[in-house]
Coordinates of C-alpha atoms in Angstrom, one line a residue:
M1036 CA 12.4 24.5 0.2
T1037 CA 11.1 24.1 -2.9
A1038 CA 9.6 21.9 -5.3
A1039 CA 9.8 21.0 -9.3
T1040 CA 6.1 22.4 -11.0
N1041 CA 2.9 21.0 -10.2
E1042 CA 1.5 18.8 -13.2
I1043 CA -2.0 19.7 -14.1
R1044 CA -3.6 17.1 -16.6
T1045 CA -6.0 18.0 -18.9
G1046 CA -7.8 16.1 -21.6
T1047 CA -5.4 12.5 -20.8
L1048 CA -6.4 9.9 -19.0
P1049 CA -5.3 9.8 -15.0
P1050 CA -2.2 7.6 -13.9
V1051 CA -4.7 5.8 -11.9
A1052 CA -6.7 4.8 -14.5
V1053 CA -4.1 3.2 -17.0
A1054 CA -2.3 1.7 -14.1
R1055 CA -5.5 0.3 -13.3
R1056 CA -5.8 -1.0 -16.7
V1057 CA -2.7 -1.8 -17.2
M1058 CA -2.9 -4.4 -13.9
W1059 CA -6.5 -5.8 -15.4
A1060 CA -4.8 -6.5 -18.9
F1061 CA -2.1 -8.2 -17.2
V1062 CA -4.4 -10.4 -14.9
L1063 CA -6.7 -11.1 -18.1
V1064 CA -3.7 -12.2 -20.6
N1065 CA -2.9 -14.3 -18.2
V1066 CA -6.2 -16.0 -16.5
V1067 CA -6.2 -17.0 -20.8
I1068 CA -3.0 -18.6 -21.2
V1069 CA -3.9 -20.2 -17.9
E1070 CA -7.2 -21.1 -19.0
S1071 CA -5.4 -22.3 -22.6
L1072 CA -3.4 -24.7 -20.4
F1073 CA -5.8 -26.3 -18.5
I1074 CA -7.7 -27.0 -22.3
A1075 CA -4.5 -28.6 -24.0
S1076 CA -3.2 -30.7 -21.3
G1077 CA -5.8 -30.3 -17.6
S1078 CA -7.8 -33.9 -17.9
G1079 CA -6.6 -35.7 -14.7
K1080 CA -7.4 -39.3 -13.7
N1081 CA -11.9 -38.3 -13.1
D1082 CA -14.0 -35.7 -13.3
V1083 CA -13.5 -34.8 -9.9
L1084 CA -9.3 -34.5 -10.1
T1085 CA -9.9 -32.4 -13.6
V1086 CA -12.1 -30.0 -12.0
A1087 CA -9.1 -30.0 -9.2
K1088 CA -6.3 -29.5 -11.3
F1089 CA -8.6 -26.3 -12.2
F1090 CA -8.6 -24.5 -9.2
G1091 CA -5.0 -25.5 -8.3
L1092 CA -3.9 -23.5 -12.1
H1093 CA -5.9 -20.7 -11.1
A1094 CA -4.5 -21.2 -7.2
A1095 CA -1.1 -20.6 -8.5
L1096 CA -2.8 -17.0 -10.7
L1097 CA -3.8 -16.0 -7.7
M1098 CA -0.7 -16.7 -5.7
F1099 CA 0.9 -14.6 -8.5
C1100 CA -1.6 -11.5 -8.4
Q1101 CA -0.5 -11.4 -3.7
L1102 CA 3.7 -11.3 -4.7
L1103 CA 2.7 -8.5 -6.7
L1104 CA 0.4 -5.8 -5.5
V1105 CA 2.7 -6.2 -2.1
A1106 CA 6.2 -5.9 -3.9
R1107 CA 6.2 -2.3 -3.4
L1108 CA 6.3 -1.4 -7.4
P1109 CA 7.3 2.1 -7.9
W1110 CA 5.6 2.4 -10.7
L1111 CA 2.3 0.9 -9.2
D1112 CA 2.3 2.6 -5.7
R1113 CA 2.9 6.2 -7.0
R1114 CA 0.2 5.9 -9.1
I1115 CA -2.2 3.4 -7.1
G1116 CA -1.7 4.3 -3.5
M1117 CA -0.4 1.7 -1.1
D1118 CA -3.8 1.8 0.7
R1119 CA -5.3 0.7 -2.2
L1120 CA -3.0 -2.1 -3.2
T1121 CA -3.2 -3.3 0.4
V1122 CA -6.9 -3.5 0.7
W1123 CA -6.7 -5.5 -3.1
H1124 CA -4.0 -8.0 -1.4
R1125 CA -6.5 -8.3 1.2
W1126 CA -9.5 -9.6 -0.9
V1127 CA -7.0 -11.7 -3.6
G1128 CA -5.7 -13.4 -0.1
F1129 CA -9.4 -14.4 0.6
T1130 CA -10.1 -15.8 -2.6
L1131 CA -6.7 -17.8 -2.7
L1132 CA -7.6 -19.2 0.5
W1133 CA -11.1 -20.3 -0.7
T1134 CA -8.9 -21.5 -3.9
V1135 CA -7.4 -23.3 -2.4
L1136 CA -8.8 -25.2 0.1
T1137 CA -11.4 -26.2 -3.2
H1138 CA -8.9 -27.2 -4.4
A1139 CA -7.3 -29.7 -1.5
T1140 CA -10.4 -31.0 -1.2
L1141 CA -11.2 -31.7 -4.6
V1142 CA -7.5 -33.6 -4.7
V1143 CA -8.8 -35.9 -1.7
L1144 CA -12.2 -36.6 -2.9
G1145 CA -11.3 -37.4 -6.3
F1146 CA -8.3 -40.0 -5.0
A1147 CA -10.6 -41.1 -2.5
T1148 CA -13.6 -42.1 -5.8
L1149 CA -10.7 -43.2 -7.6
D1150 CA -9.4 -46.1 -5.2
D1151 CA -12.8 -46.6 -3.5
T1152 CA -11.9 -45.7 0.2
S1153 CA -12.9 -42.7 2.6
M1154 CA -11.9 -39.4 2.6
A1155 CA -9.9 -39.6 5.4
K1156 CA -7.5 -43.1 4.8
T1157 CA -6.3 -41.0 1.3
F1158 CA -6.2 -37.6 3.1
V1159 CA -3.3 -40.2 5.5
A1160 CA -1.6 -41.0 1.9
L1161 CA -1.9 -38.5 0.8
S1162 CA 0.9 -37.0 3.1
G1163 CA 2.7 -39.7 2.6
V1164 CA 3.6 -38.1 -0.6
P1165 CA 6.6 -35.4 -0.9
A1166 CA 4.8 -33.6 -3.4
S1167 CA 0.8 -33.7 -2.0
L1168 CA 2.7 -32.5 1.3
L1169 CA 4.6 -29.4 0.5
G1170 CA 0.6 -28.8 -1.4
M1171 CA -1.2 -30.3 2.7
L1172 CA 1.5 -27.7 4.3
A1173 CA 1.1 -24.6 2.3
A1174 CA -2.5 -24.4 2.3
A1175 CA -2.3 -24.7 6.3
V1176 CA -0.1 -21.5 6.1
I1177 CA -2.5 -19.7 3.9
L1178 CA -5.3 -20.8 6.9
L1179 CA -3.4 -19.5 9.5
I1180 CA -2.1 -16.7 8.3
A1181 CA -6.1 -16.0 6.3
V1182 CA -7.6 -16.9 10.6
V1183 CA -5.3 -14.5 12.0
S1184 CA -5.7 -11.9 9.4
T1185 CA -9.0 -11.8 10.3
R1186 CA -10.8 -8.5 12.0
P1187 CA -11.4 -9.5 15.3
L1188 CA -8.3 -11.1 15.6
R1189 CA -6.1 -8.9 13.8
R1190 CA -7.3 -5.7 16.6
R1191 CA -5.8 -8.6 18.8
L1192 CA -2.7 -8.8 17.7
P1193 CA 0.3 -6.4 18.1
Y1194 CA 1.2 -5.3 14.9
E1195 CA 4.7 -6.5 15.2
V1196 CA 3.3 -10.3 15.7
W1197 CA 1.1 -10.4 13.1
H1198 CA 3.6 -9.0 10.6
G1199 CA 5.4 -11.9 11.9
L1200 CA 3.3 -14.4 11.4
H1201 CA 2.0 -13.1 7.9
L1202 CA 5.6 -13.3 6.4
T1203 CA 5.3 -16.8 6.7
L1204 CA 3.4 -16.3 3.4
Y1205 CA 6.2 -16.3 1.9
V1206 CA 7.4 -19.9 2.7
A1207 CA 3.7 -20.8 1.6
L1208 CA 4.2 -19.6 -1.6
G1209 CA 8.1 -21.3 -1.8
L1210 CA 6.0 -24.6 -1.3
A1211 CA 3.0 -24.0 -3.7
F1212 CA 5.9 -23.7 -6.1
V1213 CA 7.7 -26.3 -5.3
H1214 CA 4.6 -28.4 -4.7
Q1215 CA 3.3 -26.9 -8.3
L1216 CA 7.3 -27.8 -10.2
Q1217 CA 7.0 -31.6 -8.9
E1218 CA 3.3 -31.3 -10.4
T1219 CA 5.1 -32.6 -13.6
T1220 CA 1.9 -32.2 -15.4
T1221 CA 1.2 -28.8 -14.7
F1222 CA 5.1 -28.0 -15.6
T1223 CA 5.7 -30.4 -18.6
S1224 CA 2.8 -30.4 -20.5
S1225 CA 4.4 -29.0 -23.0
A1226 CA 7.8 -26.3 -23.8
F1227 CA 5.2 -23.3 -23.7
A1228 CA 3.3 -25.0 -20.3
T1229 CA 7.4 -24.8 -18.8
A1230 CA 8.6 -21.5 -20.2
Y1231 CA 4.9 -19.7 -19.0
W1232 CA 5.5 -21.0 -15.9
W1233 CA 8.9 -20.4 -14.5
T1234 CA 9.0 -16.7 -15.9
M1235 CA 5.7 -15.9 -13.9
W1236 CA 7.1 -17.7 -10.8
L1237 CA 10.7 -15.4 -10.8
F1238 CA 9.2 -12.3 -12.0
A1239 CA 6.8 -12.6 -8.7
F1240 CA 9.7 -13.4 -6.7
G1241 CA 11.8 -11.3 -8.6
A1242 CA 9.5 -8.4 -7.9
L1243 CA 9.2 -8.8 -4.7
L1244 CA 12.2 -9.6 -4.1
T1245 CA 13.3 -6.4 -5.5
G1246 CA 10.5 -4.0 -4.6
R1247 CA 11.1 -5.2 -0.5
L1248 CA 14.7 -6.4 0.1
V1249 CA 17.2 -5.2 -2.8
L1250 CA 15.9 -1.9 -3.4
P1251 CA 15.5 -0.8 0.2
L1252 CA 19.1 -2.0 0.8
W1253 CA 20.4 0.2 -2.2
R1254 CA 18.7 3.3 -1.7
N1255 CA 20.2 2.8 1.8
A1256 CA 23.6 2.4 1.2
Y1257 CA 23.7 4.7 -0.9
H1258 CA 21.9 7.5 0.1
R1259 CA 23.5 7.0 3.6
F1260 CA 20.7 8.6 5.4
T1261 CA 21.6 10.5 8.4
V1262 CA 19.7 12.8 11.2
S1263 CA 20.8 16.3 11.1
A1264 CA 18.5 17.8 13.5
V1265 CA 15.7 17.3 16.3
V1266 CA 12.7 19.3 16.5
P1267 CA 10.8 20.3 19.2
E1268 CA 7.3 21.9 17.5
S1269 CA 5.0 21.4 20.5
D1270 CA 5.0 19.6 23.5
N1271 CA 3.6 15.9 22.4
V1272 CA 4.8 16.7 18.0
V1273 CA 8.9 16.3 17.1
S1274 CA 10.1 17.2 13.3
V1275 CA 13.2 14.5 12.5
Y1276 CA 15.5 16.5 9.5
V1277 CA 17.3 13.6 7.7
T1278 CA 20.3 14.6 5.3
G1279 CA 22.3 12.1 2.9
R1280 CA 24.2 12.0 0.1
H1281 CA 23.5 12.6 -3.9
L1282 CA 19.4 13.2 -1.9
D1283 CA 18.7 14.7 -5.5
K1284 CA 18.5 11.5 -7.1
L1285 CA 16.2 10.1 -4.9
P1286 CA 12.1 10.3 -6.1
A1287 CA 10.5 11.7 -3.6
R1288 CA 7.3 13.9 -4.0
A1289 CA 5.5 16.2 -2.2
G1290 CA 3.0 14.4 -0.6
Q1291 CA 4.1 11.0 -0.5
F1292 CA 5.4 9.0 2.5
C1293 CA 9.1 7.0 4.4
I1294 CA 9.1 3.7 6.4
W1295 CA 11.6 4.9 9.3
R1296 CA 13.6 2.5 11.4
F1297 CA 16.6 4.8 13.9
P1298 CA 18.9 1.8 13.8
G1299 CA 20.3 2.5 17.5
H1300 CA 17.1 3.9 18.9
H1301 CA 14.8 1.1 18.6
N1302 CA 14.3 -1.9 17.9
W1303 CA 14.5 -2.5 13.6
W1304 CA 11.4 -4.4 13.2
L1305 CA 10.0 -0.8 14.7
A1306 CA 9.2 0.9 11.9
N1307 CA 6.6 3.9 11.3
P1308 CA 4.7 5.5 8.3
F1309 CA 5.0 9.2 8.1
S1310 CA 5.0 11.4 6.3
L1311 CA 7.4 14.3 4.2
S1312 CA 6.2 17.4 6.3
A1313 CA 8.2 19.3 3.4
A1314 CA 8.9 18.7 0.0
P1315 CA 12.0 17.2 -1.3
D1316 CA 14.3 20.1 -2.3
G1317 CA 17.4 17.5 -3.0
R1318 CA 19.4 18.7 0.8
G1319 CA 17.5 16.6 2.9
L1320 CA 13.9 15.5 3.8
R1321 CA 11.9 16.3 7.6
L1322 CA 8.8 14.2 9.1
T1323 CA 6.8 15.4 11.8
A1324 CA 5.8 13.4 13.9
K1325 CA 2.9 13.1 17.1
A1326 CA 3.6 11.4 19.9
V1327 CA 0.9 8.1 19.8
G1328 CA 3.1 5.3 20.2
T1329 CA 6.3 4.5 21.6
T1330 CA 8.0 4.8 18.8
S1331 CA 6.4 8.1 17.7
A1332 CA 6.5 9.0 21.2
G1333 CA 10.2 8.5 20.8
L1334 CA 12.0 10.3 18.4
R1335 CA 12.9 13.6 19.8
N1336 CA 15.4 11.9 21.3
I1337 CA 16.7 10.1 18.3
P1338 CA 20.7 11.9 18.7
V1339 CA 21.3 13.9 16.0
G1340 CA 24.4 12.1 13.8
S1341 CA 23.3 8.4 14.0
R1342 CA 21.7 6.4 11.3
A1343 CA 18.2 6.5 9.8
F1344 CA 16.6 3.7 7.6
V1345 CA 14.3 4.9 5.5
E1346 CA 12.1 2.4 2.8
G1347 CA 10.0 4.5 0.2
P1348 CA 9.1 7.6 -0.9
Y1349 CA 5.9 6.0 -1.0
G1350 CA 1.9 6.9 -2.1
A1351 CA -0.2 8.1 -4.8
F1352 CA -0.9 11.6 -2.2
T1353 CA 0.4 14.0 -4.8
S1354 CA -0.3 16.4 -7.9
L1355 CA 0.6 13.9 -10.3
H1356 CA -2.7 13.1 -10.0
R1357 CA -4.0 16.7 -10.4
T1358 CA -6.4 17.8 -13.2
R1359 CA -7.4 20.9 -12.3
P1360 CA -5.9 24.7 -11.5
G1361 CA -7.4 25.1 -8.6
V1362 CA -6.8 22.5 -5.3
L1363 CA -9.4 22.1 -2.1
L1364 CA -6.2 20.3 0.2
I1365 CA -8.4 19.4 3.5
A1366 CA -6.1 18.8 7.2
G1367 CA -7.4 16.4 10.3
G1368 CA -5.0 17.2 13.4
V1369 CA -1.5 15.4 12.3
G1370 CA -2.8 14.8 8.3
I1371 CA -1.1 18.6 7.8
T1372 CA 2.1 17.2 7.7
P1373 CA 1.9 15.7 3.0
V1374 CA -1.1 18.7 2.7
R1375 CA 1.8 21.2 4.3
S1376 CA 4.9 19.6 1.8
M1377 CA 2.8 20.6 -1.3
L1378 CA 1.8 23.7 -0.6
E1379 CA 5.4 24.4 -1.3
E1380 CA 4.7 22.9 -5.0
S1381 CA 5.7 26.0 -7.2
A1382 CA 1.7 25.7 -9.3
T1383 CA -0.9 27.5 -11.5
G1384 CA -4.4 28.1 -9.8
D1385 CA -5.3 29.2 -6.2
V1386 CA -5.2 27.8 -3.3
V1387 CA -8.3 27.2 -0.4
V1388 CA -6.6 24.7 3.5
L1389 CA -9.1 23.1 5.5
Y1390 CA -7.5 22.6 8.8
R1391 CA -9.8 20.6 11.7
V1392 CA -8.4 21.0 14.7
R1393 CA -10.2 21.0 18.4
S1394 CA -8.0 24.3 19.6
E1395 CA -6.2 26.1 17.3
A1396 CA -3.4 25.4 20.2
D1397 CA -3.7 21.3 18.3
A1398 CA -2.8 22.4 15.5
V1399 CA 0.3 21.6 13.7
L1400 CA 2.5 23.8 12.0
L1401 CA 0.7 25.8 11.5
P1402 CA 2.4 29.2 11.6
E1403 CA 4.3 27.6 8.2
V1404 CA 1.1 26.7 6.9
R1405 CA -0.5 30.6 6.8
R1406 CA 2.7 31.8 5.7
L1407 CA 2.9 29.2 3.1
V1408 CA -0.9 30.2 2.0
E1409 CA -0.6 33.5 2.5
Q1410 CA 2.7 33.1 -0.1
R1411 CA 0.4 31.4 -2.9
G1412 CA -2.2 33.9 -2.6
G1413 CA -4.3 31.3 -1.4
R1414 CA -7.0 31.4 1.6
L1415 CA -6.6 29.0 5.3
H1416 CA -9.4 27.7 7.1
L1417 CA -8.7 26.6 10.4
L1418 CA -11.9 24.8 11.6
T1419 CA -11.4 24.6 15.0
G1420 CA -14.0 22.7 18.3
R1421 CA -15.3 18.9 18.9
T1422 CA -17.5 18.0 16.1
G1423 CA -21.0 18.7 16.8
E1424 CA -21.0 21.8 18.4
S1425 CA -21.7 23.4 15.2
A1426 CA -25.0 24.1 13.6
A1427 CA -24.1 22.3 10.8
P1428 CA -20.9 19.7 10.3
P1429 CA -17.8 21.7 8.2
F1430 CA -17.6 18.9 6.3
G1431 CA -20.3 18.0 4.6
A1432 CA -22.1 18.6 1.4
Q1433 CA -23.5 22.1 3.3
G1434 CA -20.4 23.5 4.8
L1435 CA -18.2 22.4 2.1
H1436 CA -20.2 24.2 -0.2
H1437 CA -20.1 27.4 2.5
L1438 CA -16.2 27.4 3.0
V1439 CA -15.4 26.3 -0.9
P1440 CA -18.4 27.3 -3.3
D1441 CA -16.4 26.3 -6.1
V1442 CA -15.5 22.7 -5.3
L1443 CA -16.8 21.3 -7.6
E1444 CA -13.9 23.1 -10.5
R1445 CA -11.3 22.2 -7.8
D1446 CA -9.1 18.7 -7.1
V1447 CA -9.1 17.7 -3.6
Y1448 CA -6.6 16.6 -1.4
V1449 CA -7.6 14.4 2.3
C1450 CA -5.5 13.9 5.3
G1451 CA -7.0 12.9 8.7
P1452 CA -8.3 10.9 11.4
P1453 CA -10.7 7.8 9.5
A1454 CA -13.8 9.1 10.9
M1455 CA -13.6 12.9 9.2
T1456 CA -12.0 11.3 6.0
A1457 CA -15.2 9.3 5.5
A1458 CA -17.3 12.1 6.8
V1459 CA -15.0 14.4 4.0
L1460 CA -15.6 12.3 0.9
A1461 CA -19.8 11.4 2.2
G1462 CA -20.0 14.8 1.6
L1463 CA -17.8 16.0 -1.8
R1464 CA -20.3 12.6 -3.1
E1465 CA -22.9 14.0 -2.0
L1466 CA -22.2 18.0 -3.9
R1467 CA -21.2 15.1 -7.2
V1468 CA -17.3 16.1 -7.0
P1469 CA -15.9 13.8 -10.5
A1470 CA -14.7 11.2 -8.7
H1471 CA -11.4 11.4 -10.2
Q1472 CA -10.8 15.1 -9.0
V1473 CA -10.3 13.5 -5.4
H1474 CA -7.5 11.9 -3.6
A1475 CA -7.5 10.6 -0.4
E1476 CA -5.0 7.8 0.8
K1477 CA -4.3 5.8 4.3
F1478 CA -1.0 6.0 4.8
G1479 CA 0.6 2.7 6.5
L1480 CA 2.1 -0.1 6.9
A1481 CA 1.8 -3.4 4.2

């Protein structure tokens, strides 16, 4: 397989920086608009209700941001990466939780003060008002999602259960939309306010539906992905080759990953993110997976000719972010798959690959990696053994500098287990490798 030429950017603003500036500009512009709307018509029946409206308007803005962060918009995903967008989504989510709870508490307190009654009686009375009841239900769902998303509970829940509960967030957002729609002082305070809120809600929901539903369905109907071969690479590693129609029009790049489903072989809700282990060439795609779970372990039993449902491609782990002529590719275990695909891209400059495994027998796709590195005139260091067996950690600052003395002059791509990735990033920071030259991504569902 062959791939498009690497893009090495020098003297220009990195794509990730452009995307972040666009996002910040979007947020700041909308904050200014919301603040202006609040100043123009944000006064309530008393001071407490005025403050409650302030938090309510900003909660709506946070909801827009939540939807856009998980909409899987290709322009953002290719520049920032799904992993970072998901982390931002998490922090925005907890900010939204406290904003909504503050808004709800102040509404009850404000009306209790206005009617000179207890908050408990006011809460019961407000629950009988349709607009308020919808807001309460939305807040309850957001609170539930926040609780199950805390790390102790998240680690104990199967992904499918957690994901199913997390999808109720869309129900909460729908309830919040109707709640705001019925609060006429928000939607109809002016013609501009009405146009703004409708535009923002339609844009946010439209982006979500397009990125998460319409685009995947259209791509699968257009390309008709089909399993063309299943090749065992070792006792616990298998490669699946997928073909289809018009794959030259699929905007996939080496280093990216897709979310794969195989209808008829696994339940539709069982999906896994697997990197492309070969550079897309317009004729086929390949994933290579290690058997670490039920879904990945069963890949070797997929019948040839069966349909595949592919979401993506996703990820910013690509040559789009190259800034230097030389490149250092660091992989651990099955993390070699996106690195191996990147080796097929034609590029100027030299390449060094550090491949960390327990033993040479565990080195997935090693013959292919060796051949590709040789074709590029590069160097491959196969680092074997368990952590702690060597005197100096291979990915500490000293070890990295010893293996790659000119590491400061290279782009560095890192893919492997979390502990290994953290060690590499710490070593690179100690060596003061510029942050814009370091590229690491966690491949996962969001």
